[in-house]
Short mmCIF file of C-alpha atoms in Angstrom, two decimals:
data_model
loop_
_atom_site.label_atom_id
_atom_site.label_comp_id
_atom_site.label_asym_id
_atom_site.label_seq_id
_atom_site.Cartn_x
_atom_site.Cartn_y
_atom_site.Cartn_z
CA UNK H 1 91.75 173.21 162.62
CA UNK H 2 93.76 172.93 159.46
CA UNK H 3 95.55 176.53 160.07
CA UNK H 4 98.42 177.14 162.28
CA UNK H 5 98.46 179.15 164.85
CA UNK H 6 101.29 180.64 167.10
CA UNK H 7 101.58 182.98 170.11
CA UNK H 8 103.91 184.49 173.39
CA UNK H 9 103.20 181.75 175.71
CA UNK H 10 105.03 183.55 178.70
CA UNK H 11 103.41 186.61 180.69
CA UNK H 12 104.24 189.84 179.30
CA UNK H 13 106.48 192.11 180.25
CA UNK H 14 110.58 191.52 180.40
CA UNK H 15 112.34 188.17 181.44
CA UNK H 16 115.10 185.93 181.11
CA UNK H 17 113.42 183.73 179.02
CA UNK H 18 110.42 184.43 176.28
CA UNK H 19 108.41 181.15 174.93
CA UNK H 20 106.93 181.42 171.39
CA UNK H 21 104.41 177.96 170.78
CA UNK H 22 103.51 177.64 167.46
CA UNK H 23 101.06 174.20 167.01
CA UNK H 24 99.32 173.25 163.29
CA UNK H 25 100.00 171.51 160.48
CA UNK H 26 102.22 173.15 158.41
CA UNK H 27 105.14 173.17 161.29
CA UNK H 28 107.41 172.26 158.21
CA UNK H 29 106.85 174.46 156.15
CA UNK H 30 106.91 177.64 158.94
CA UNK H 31 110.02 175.67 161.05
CA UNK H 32 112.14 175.59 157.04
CA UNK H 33 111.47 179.78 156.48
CA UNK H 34 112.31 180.44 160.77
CA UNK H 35 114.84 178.43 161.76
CA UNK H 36 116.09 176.42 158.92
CA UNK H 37 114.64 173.11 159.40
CA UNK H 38 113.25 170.96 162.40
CA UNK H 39 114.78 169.66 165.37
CA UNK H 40 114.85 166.04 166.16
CA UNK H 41 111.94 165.09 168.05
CA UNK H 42 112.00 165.95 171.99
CA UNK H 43 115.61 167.17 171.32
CA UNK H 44 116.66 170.86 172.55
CA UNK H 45 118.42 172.37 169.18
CA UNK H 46 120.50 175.87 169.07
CA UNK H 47 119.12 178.30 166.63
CA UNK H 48 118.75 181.62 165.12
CA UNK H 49 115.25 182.73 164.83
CA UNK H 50 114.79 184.52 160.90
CA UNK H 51 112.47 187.17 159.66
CA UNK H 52 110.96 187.25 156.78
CA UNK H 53 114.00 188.81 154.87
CA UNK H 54 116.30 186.40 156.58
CA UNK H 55 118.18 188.88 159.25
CA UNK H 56 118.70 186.88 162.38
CA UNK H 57 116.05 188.21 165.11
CA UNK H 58 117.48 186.17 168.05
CA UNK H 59 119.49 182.82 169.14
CA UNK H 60 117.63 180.44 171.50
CA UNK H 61 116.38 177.05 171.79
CA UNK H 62 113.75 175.13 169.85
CA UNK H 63 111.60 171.73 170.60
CA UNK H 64 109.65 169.75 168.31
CA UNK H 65 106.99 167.67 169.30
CA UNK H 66 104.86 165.48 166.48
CA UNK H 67 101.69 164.93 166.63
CA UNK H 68 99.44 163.12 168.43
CA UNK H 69 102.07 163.21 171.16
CA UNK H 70 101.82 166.81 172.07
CA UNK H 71 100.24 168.94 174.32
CA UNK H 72 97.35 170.09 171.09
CA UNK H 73 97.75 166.32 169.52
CA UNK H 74 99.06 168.88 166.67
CA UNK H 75 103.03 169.38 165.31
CA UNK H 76 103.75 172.01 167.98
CA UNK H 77 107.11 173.87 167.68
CA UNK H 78 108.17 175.76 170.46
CA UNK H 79 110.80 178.24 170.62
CA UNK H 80 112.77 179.40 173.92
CA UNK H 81 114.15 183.04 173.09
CA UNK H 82 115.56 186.31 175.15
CA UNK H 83 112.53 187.55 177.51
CA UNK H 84 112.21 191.18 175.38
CA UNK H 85 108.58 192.18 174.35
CA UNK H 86 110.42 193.44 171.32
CA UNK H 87 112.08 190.38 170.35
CA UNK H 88 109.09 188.18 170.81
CA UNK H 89 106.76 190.61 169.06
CA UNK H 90 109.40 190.05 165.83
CA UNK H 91 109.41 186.65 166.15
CA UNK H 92 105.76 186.22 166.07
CA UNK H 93 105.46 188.33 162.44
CA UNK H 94 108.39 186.49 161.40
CA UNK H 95 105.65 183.14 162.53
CA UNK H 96 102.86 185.32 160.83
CA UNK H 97 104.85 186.10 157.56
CA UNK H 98 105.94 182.17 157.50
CA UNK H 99 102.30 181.07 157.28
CA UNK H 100 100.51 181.45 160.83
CA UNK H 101 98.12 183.30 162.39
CA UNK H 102 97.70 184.60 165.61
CA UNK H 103 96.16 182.33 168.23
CA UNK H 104 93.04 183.23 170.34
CA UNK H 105 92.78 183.11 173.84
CA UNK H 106 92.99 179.45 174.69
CA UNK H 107 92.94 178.07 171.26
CA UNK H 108 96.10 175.42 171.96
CA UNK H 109 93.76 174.27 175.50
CA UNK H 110 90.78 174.06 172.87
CA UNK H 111 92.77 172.50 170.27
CA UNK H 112 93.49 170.11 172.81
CA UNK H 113 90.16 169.31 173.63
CA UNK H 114 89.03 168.93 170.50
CA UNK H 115 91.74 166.39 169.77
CA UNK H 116 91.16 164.35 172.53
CA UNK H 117 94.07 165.08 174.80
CA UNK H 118 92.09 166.01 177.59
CA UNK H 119 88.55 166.99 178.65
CA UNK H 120 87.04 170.25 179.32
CA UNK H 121 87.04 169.83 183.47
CA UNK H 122 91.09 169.27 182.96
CA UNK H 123 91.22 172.23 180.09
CA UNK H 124 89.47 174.27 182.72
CA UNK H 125 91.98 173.12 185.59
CA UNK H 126 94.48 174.25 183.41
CA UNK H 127 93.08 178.37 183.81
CA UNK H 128 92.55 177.31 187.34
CA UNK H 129 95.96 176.60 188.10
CA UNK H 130 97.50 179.49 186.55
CA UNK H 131 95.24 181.66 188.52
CA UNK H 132 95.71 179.39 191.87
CA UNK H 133 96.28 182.00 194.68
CA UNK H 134 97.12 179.68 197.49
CA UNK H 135 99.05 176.31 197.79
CA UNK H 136 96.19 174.04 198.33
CA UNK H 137 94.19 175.63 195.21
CA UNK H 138 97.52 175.18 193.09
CA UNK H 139 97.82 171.74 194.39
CA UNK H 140 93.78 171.02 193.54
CA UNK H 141 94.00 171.98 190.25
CA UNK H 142 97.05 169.85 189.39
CA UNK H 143 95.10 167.14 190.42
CA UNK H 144 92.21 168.00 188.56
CA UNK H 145 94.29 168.25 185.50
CA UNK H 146 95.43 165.19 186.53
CA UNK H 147 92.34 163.77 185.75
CA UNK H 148 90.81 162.96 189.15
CA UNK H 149 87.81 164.52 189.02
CA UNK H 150 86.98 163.97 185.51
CA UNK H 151 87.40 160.22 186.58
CA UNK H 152 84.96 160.64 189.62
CA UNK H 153 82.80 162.43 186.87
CA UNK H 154 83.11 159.39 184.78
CA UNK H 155 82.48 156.68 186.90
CA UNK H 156 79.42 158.25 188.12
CA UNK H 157 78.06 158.78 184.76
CA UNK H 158 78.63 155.14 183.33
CA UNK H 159 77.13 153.85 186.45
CA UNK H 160 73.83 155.72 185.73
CA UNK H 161 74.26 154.82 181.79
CA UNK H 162 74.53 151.04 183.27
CA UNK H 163 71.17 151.28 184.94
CA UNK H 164 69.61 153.39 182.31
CA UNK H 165 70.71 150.40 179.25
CA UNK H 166 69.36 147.89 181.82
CA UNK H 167 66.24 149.51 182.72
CA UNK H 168 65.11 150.33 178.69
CA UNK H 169 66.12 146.39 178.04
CA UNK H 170 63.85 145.30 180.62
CA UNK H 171 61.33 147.15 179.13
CA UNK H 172 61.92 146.40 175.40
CA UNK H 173 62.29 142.58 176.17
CA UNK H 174 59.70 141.93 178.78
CA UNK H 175 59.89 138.52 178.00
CA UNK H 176 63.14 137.96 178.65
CA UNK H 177 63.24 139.43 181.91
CA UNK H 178 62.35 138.96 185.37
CA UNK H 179 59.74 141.85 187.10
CA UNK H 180 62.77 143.69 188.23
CA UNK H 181 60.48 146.63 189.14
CA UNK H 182 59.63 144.57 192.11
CA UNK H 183 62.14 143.04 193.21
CA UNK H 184 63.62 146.23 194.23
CA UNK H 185 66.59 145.80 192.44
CA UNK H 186 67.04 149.48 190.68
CA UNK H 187 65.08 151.36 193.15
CA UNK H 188 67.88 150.06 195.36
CA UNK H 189 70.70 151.11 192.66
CA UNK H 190 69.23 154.55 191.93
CA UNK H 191 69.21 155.29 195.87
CA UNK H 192 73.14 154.21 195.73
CA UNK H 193 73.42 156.77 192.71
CA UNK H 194 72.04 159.57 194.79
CA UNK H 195 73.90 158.76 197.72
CA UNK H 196 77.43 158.95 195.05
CA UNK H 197 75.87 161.94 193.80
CA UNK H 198 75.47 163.94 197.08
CA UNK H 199 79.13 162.99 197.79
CA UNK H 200 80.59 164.27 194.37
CA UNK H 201 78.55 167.49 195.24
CA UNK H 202 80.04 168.44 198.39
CA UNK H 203 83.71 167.28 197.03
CA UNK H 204 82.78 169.80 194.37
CA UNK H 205 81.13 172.69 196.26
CA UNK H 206 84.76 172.34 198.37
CA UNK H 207 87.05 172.47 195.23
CA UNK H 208 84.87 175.65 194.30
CA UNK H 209 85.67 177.00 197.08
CA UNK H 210 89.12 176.85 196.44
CA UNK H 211 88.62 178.47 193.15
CA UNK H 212 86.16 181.64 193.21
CA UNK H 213 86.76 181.89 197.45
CA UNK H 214 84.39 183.01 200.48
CA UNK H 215 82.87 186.54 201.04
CA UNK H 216 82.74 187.16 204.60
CA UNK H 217 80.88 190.35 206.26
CA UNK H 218 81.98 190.80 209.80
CA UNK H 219 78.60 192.31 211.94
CA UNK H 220 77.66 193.20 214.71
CA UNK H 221 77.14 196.17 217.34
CA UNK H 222 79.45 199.11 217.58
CA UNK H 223 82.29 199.06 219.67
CA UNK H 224 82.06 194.98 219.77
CA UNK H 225 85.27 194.77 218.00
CA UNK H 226 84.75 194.08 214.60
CA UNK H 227 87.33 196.24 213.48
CA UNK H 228 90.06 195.02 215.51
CA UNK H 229 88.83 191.18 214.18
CA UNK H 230 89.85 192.44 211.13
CA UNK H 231 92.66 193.61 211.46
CA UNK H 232 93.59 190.26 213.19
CA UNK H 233 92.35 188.68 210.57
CA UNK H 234 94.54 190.63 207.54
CA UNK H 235 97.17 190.80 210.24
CA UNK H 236 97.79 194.44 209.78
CA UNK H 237 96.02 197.94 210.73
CA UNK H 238 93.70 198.21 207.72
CA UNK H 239 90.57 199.33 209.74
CA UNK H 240 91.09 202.28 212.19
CA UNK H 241 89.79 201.40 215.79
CA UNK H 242 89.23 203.83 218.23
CA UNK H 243 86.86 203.73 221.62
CA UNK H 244 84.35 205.54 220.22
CA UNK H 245 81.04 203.52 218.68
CA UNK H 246 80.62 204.29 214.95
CA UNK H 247 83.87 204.69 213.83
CA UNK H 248 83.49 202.31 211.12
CA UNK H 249 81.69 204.08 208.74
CA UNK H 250 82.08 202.21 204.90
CA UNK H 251 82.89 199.31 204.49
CA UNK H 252 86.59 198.29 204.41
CA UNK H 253 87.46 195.00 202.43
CA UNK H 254 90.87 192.73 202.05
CA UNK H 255 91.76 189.40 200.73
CA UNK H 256 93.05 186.37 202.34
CA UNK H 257 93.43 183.34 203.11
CA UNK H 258 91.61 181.33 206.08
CA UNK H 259 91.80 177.53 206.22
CA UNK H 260 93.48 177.42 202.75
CA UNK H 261 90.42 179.31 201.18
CA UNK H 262 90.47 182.36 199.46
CA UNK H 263 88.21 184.53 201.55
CA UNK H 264 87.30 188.40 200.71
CA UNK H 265 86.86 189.92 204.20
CA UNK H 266 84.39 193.03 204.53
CA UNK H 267 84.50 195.18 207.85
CA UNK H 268 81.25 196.87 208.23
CA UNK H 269 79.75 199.52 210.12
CA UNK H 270 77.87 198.77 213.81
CA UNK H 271 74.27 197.88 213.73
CA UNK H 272 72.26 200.19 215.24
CA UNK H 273 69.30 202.84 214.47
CA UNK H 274 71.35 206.57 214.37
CA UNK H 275 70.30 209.87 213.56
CA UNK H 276 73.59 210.38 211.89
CA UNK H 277 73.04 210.33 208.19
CA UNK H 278 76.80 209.45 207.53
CA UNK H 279 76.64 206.63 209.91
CA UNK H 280 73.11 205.82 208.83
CA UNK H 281 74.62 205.21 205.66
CA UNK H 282 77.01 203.14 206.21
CA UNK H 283 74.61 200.88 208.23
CA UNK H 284 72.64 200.08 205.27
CA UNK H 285 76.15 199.60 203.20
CA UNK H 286 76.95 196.67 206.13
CA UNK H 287 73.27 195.29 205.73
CA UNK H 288 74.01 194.94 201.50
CA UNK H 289 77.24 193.56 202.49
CA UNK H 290 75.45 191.05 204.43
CA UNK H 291 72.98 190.47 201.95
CA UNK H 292 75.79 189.44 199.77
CA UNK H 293 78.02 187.59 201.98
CA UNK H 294 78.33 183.62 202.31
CA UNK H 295 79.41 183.50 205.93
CA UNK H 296 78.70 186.39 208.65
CA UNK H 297 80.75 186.68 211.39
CA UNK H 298 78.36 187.72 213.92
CA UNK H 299 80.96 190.06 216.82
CA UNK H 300 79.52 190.62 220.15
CA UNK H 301 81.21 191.14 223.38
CA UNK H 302 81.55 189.11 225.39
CA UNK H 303 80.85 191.21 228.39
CA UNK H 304 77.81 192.73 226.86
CA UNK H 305 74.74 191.84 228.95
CA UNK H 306 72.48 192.58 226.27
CA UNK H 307 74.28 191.39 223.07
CA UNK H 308 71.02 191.79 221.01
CA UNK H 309 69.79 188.99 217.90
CA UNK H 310 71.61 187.80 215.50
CA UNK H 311 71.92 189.38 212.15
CA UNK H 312 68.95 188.51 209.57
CA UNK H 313 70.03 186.54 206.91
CA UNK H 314 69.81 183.12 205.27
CA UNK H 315 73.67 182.55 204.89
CA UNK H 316 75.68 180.43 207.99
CA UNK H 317 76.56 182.79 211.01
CA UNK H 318 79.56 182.18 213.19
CA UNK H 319 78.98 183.75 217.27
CA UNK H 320 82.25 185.31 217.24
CA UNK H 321 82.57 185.87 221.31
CA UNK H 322 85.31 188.74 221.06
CA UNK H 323 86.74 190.57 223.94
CA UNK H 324 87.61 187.30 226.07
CA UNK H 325 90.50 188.39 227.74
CA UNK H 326 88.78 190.87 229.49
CA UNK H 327 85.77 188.39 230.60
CA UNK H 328 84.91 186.80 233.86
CA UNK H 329 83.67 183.45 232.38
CA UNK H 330 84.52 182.35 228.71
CA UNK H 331 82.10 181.98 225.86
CA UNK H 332 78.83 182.24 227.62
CA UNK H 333 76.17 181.17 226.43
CA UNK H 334 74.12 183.06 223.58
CA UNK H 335 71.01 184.49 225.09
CA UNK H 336 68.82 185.31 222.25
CA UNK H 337 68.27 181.39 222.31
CA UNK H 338 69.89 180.92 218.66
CA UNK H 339 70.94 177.70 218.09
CA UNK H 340 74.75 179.15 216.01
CA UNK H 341 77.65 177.90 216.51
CA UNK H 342 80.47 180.38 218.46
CA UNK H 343 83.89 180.65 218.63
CA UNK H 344 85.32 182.43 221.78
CA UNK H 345 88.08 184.56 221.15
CA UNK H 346 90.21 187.88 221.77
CA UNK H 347 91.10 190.05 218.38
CA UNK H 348 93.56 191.95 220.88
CA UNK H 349 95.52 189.14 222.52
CA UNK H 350 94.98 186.95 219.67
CA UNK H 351 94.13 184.10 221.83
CA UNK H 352 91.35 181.68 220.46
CA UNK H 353 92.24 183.03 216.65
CA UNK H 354 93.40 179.71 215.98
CA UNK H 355 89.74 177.89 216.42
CA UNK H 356 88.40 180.56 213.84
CA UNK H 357 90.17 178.79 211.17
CA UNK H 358 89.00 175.54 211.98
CA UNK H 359 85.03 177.00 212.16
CA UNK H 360 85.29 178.70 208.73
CA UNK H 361 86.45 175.14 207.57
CA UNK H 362 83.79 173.38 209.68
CA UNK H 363 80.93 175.53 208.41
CA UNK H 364 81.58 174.49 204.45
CA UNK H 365 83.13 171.11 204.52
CA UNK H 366 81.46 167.93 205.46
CA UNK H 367 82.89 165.41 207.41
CA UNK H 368 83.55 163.25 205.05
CA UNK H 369 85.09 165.81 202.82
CA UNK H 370 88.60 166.71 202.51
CA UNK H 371 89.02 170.41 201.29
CA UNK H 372 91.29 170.63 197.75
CA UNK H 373 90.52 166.77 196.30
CA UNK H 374 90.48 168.89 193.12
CA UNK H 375 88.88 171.99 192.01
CA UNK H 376 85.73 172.85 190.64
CA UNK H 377 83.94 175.79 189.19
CA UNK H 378 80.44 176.98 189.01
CA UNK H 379 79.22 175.60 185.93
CA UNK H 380 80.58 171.81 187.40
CA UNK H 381 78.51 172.49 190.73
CA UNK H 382 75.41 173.26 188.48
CA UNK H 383 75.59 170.15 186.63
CA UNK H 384 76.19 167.63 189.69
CA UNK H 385 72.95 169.73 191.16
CA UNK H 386 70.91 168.80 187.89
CA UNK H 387 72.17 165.23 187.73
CA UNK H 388 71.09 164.73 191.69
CA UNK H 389 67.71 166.29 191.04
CA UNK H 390 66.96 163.71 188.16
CA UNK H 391 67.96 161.45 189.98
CA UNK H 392 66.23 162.29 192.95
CA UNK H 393 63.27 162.37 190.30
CA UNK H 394 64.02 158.78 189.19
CA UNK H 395 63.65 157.63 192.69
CA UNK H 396 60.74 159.50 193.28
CA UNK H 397 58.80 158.00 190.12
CA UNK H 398 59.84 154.43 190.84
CA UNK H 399 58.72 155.04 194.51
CA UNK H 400 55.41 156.20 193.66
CA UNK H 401 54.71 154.98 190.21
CA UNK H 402 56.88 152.23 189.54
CA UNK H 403 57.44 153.69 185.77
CA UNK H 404 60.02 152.51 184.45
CA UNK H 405 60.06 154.62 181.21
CA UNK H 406 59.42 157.38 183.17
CA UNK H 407 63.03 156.30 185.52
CA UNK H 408 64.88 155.90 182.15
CA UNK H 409 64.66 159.25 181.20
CA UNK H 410 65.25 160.70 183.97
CA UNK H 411 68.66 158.50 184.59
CA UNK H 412 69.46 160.07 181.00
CA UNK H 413 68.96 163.41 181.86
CA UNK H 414 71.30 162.65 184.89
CA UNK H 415 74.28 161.32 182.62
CA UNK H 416 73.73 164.18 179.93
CA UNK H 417 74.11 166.85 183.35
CA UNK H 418 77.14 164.71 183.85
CA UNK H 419 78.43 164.82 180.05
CA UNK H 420 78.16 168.48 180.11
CA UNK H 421 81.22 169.06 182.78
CA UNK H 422 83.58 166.72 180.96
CA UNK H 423 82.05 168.22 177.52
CA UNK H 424 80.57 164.64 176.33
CA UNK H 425 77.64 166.51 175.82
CA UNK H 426 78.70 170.62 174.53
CA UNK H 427 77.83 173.26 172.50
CA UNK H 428 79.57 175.70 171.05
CA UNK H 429 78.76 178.89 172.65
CA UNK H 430 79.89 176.69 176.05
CA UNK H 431 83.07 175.89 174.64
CA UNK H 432 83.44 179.87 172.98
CA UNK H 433 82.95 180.60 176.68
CA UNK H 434 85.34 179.19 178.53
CA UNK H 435 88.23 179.01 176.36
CA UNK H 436 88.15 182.92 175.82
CA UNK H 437 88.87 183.31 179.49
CA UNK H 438 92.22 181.75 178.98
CA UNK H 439 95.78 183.61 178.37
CA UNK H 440 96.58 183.75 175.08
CA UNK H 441 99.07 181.23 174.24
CA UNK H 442 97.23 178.36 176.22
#
């Protein structure tokens, strides 16, 4: 990390204001040939920006910040300038000509991390934050940048690193040890670390959530009012409805947000057998859309005698009882005997919307869990899976076994799962990864 490296750290396109961050070593040398000399530390200084044969590109601010106490742990320079592509395009060969290259996408967030100013779940909160698309998700990721789940991350790890250095001790020095196999004592302590496990998993399946969103597929027979659902739902007329069954045809998709999660919303065709080979086809379009989704929201009306089964699949269904305003008696109950939870509602009036919120929130947070502690992203929810199964594996040897070479490992392969989300434990093809999904200039 020896070169420097420099690049438009604002979106493109026209604006008031155009940031140039330029972070390396040779800040000196670069800051002499651009702009004259440094600024004062943390001081805002007036200058003219220089090309390489000295002609004045632009006037605008510039901050110095010495390393370590930076944002890369590097010198970084940055320069505030007029928001033209064209200016900050000059500006960055007048950086290029002085000495720099061209950054990569997320090289300053990796520079970071390699320098110890933060750890790859805050790096990655950084890329989640810019891409937040809802309050609470903007909100979660400042927090996890803030550190909080890293520390939850951290504390669960050194607790299993604890048990793991007192379990290979025991072993090494039987003599100077007590039979702590049977008293009970880790056996008891791995259970705890399970139970902290499962809880970190939810919290992280949640903060997920907020991150890569929902996919529901609304279902159900024709003419139950699935489009009119979702056009409550996107609060506009984005599917046509009409009185007559299989008007639906493809499926119709929108974006929103329900409950503070990011939720793509499919509208699919009825479910029925047809001779119609358009409508046929868009039948088996709503059965790959259901297939895919990760809720279903199962529409039947309410004043249908004969509201069939629900909809085969191994994702949650949510009974949506539509139609309620023109029903005798409210929510009945389901009488295909499935044991799903309903919500009771009318698309048209709007009356009951307000419960579908809560049931969406219901079906993928626990109790316990609030939703937006911090965000989270695949790869984390992977890890916190394989820590939990080694040490669900620890528990299981010391239950049956009572080997405690065998629990050691396994409580190492739990911490190492653990490492790999903070990047403790990385490679570089991970870190290649998911730094090149970041904007250039981060």
């Amino acid at each position: 990390m020896t070169e420097t490296i420099c690049a438009i750290a604002t979106p493109p396109g026209r604006g008031g204001v155009g940031v140039v961050r330029i972070s390396g070593t040779s800040i000196d040398d670069l800051a002499a040939r651009l702009i004259g000399h440094l600024p004062e530390p943390r001081h805002a200084a007036l200058v003219k920006v220089l090309d390489a044969d000295g002609q004045a590109i632009d006037t605008g601010l510039a901050l110095y910040f010495p390393a370590p106490h930076s944002f890369t742990g590097e010198h970084v320079l940055e320069l505030q300038l007029h928001g033209s592509p064209v200016v900050l395009e000059m500006v960055l060969r007048a950086c290029v000509a002085a000495g720099a290259r061209r950054a990569g996408p997320g090289e300053f967030s990796q520079r970071a991390f390699l320098n110890d100013k933060l750890d790859l779940a805050q790096a990655e909160a950084i890329a989640d934050l810019i891409a937040a698309s809802s309050e609470q998700a903007a909100r979660a990721a400042t927090r996890s940048l803030d550190g909080v789940f890293s520390k939850q991350v951290h504390a669960l790890a050194d607790r299993i690193i604890e048990l793991r250095v007192y379990v290979e001790a025991a072993l090494d020095f039987p003599d100077e040890e007590i039979d702590f196999l049977a008293e009970g004592d880790v056996l008891g302590r791995v259970r705890m670390l399970v139970d902290q496990a499962v809880e970190l998993l939810a919290q992280a399946r949640a903060g997920r959530l907020l991150n890569d969103g929902l996919r529901i597929a609304i279902v159900g027979k024709p003419n139950a009012g699935k489009s009119s659902l979702f056009n409550a739902l996107v609060k506009r007329d984005a599917a046509i409805v009409t009185e007559i069954p299989g008007t639906t045809r493809d499926v119709v998709r929108e974006t929103i947000h329900l409950a503070g999660i990011p939720v793509t919303l499919a509208d699919t065709a009825g479910l029925r057998e047809t001779e119609d080979v358009v409508e046929r086809e868009g039948v088996r379009r709503a059965r790959a859309e259901l297939a895919e989704a990760d809720l279903v929201l199962w529409v039947v009306d309410v004043n249908d005698p004969e509201p069939g089964p629900p909809p085969e699949t191994s994702v949650p269904v949510l009974r949506i009882e539509n139609k309620i305003d023109l029903a005798s008696v409210q929510g009945r109950s389901d009488p295909s005997g499935a044991k799903i939870d309903a919500v009771a509602l009318s698309a048209l009036t709007g009356e009951g919307m307000d419960g579908l919120d809560r049931a969406v929130s219901e079906r993928f947070m626990k109790a316990e869990t609030s939703l937006g502690e911090f965000t989270a992203r695949a790869r984390h929810v992977d890890q916190i899976e394989s820590c939990l199964s080694h040490l669900d594996a620890a528990r299981g040897v010391l239950e049956q076994t009572g080997s405690g070479e065998l629990a050691a490992e396994e409580l190492r392969r739990a911490a190492e799962a653990l490492g790999e989300i903070t990047g403790q434990v990385h490679s570089d093809e991970l870190l290649g990864k998911i730094f090149s999904s970041f904007c250039i200039g981060k």
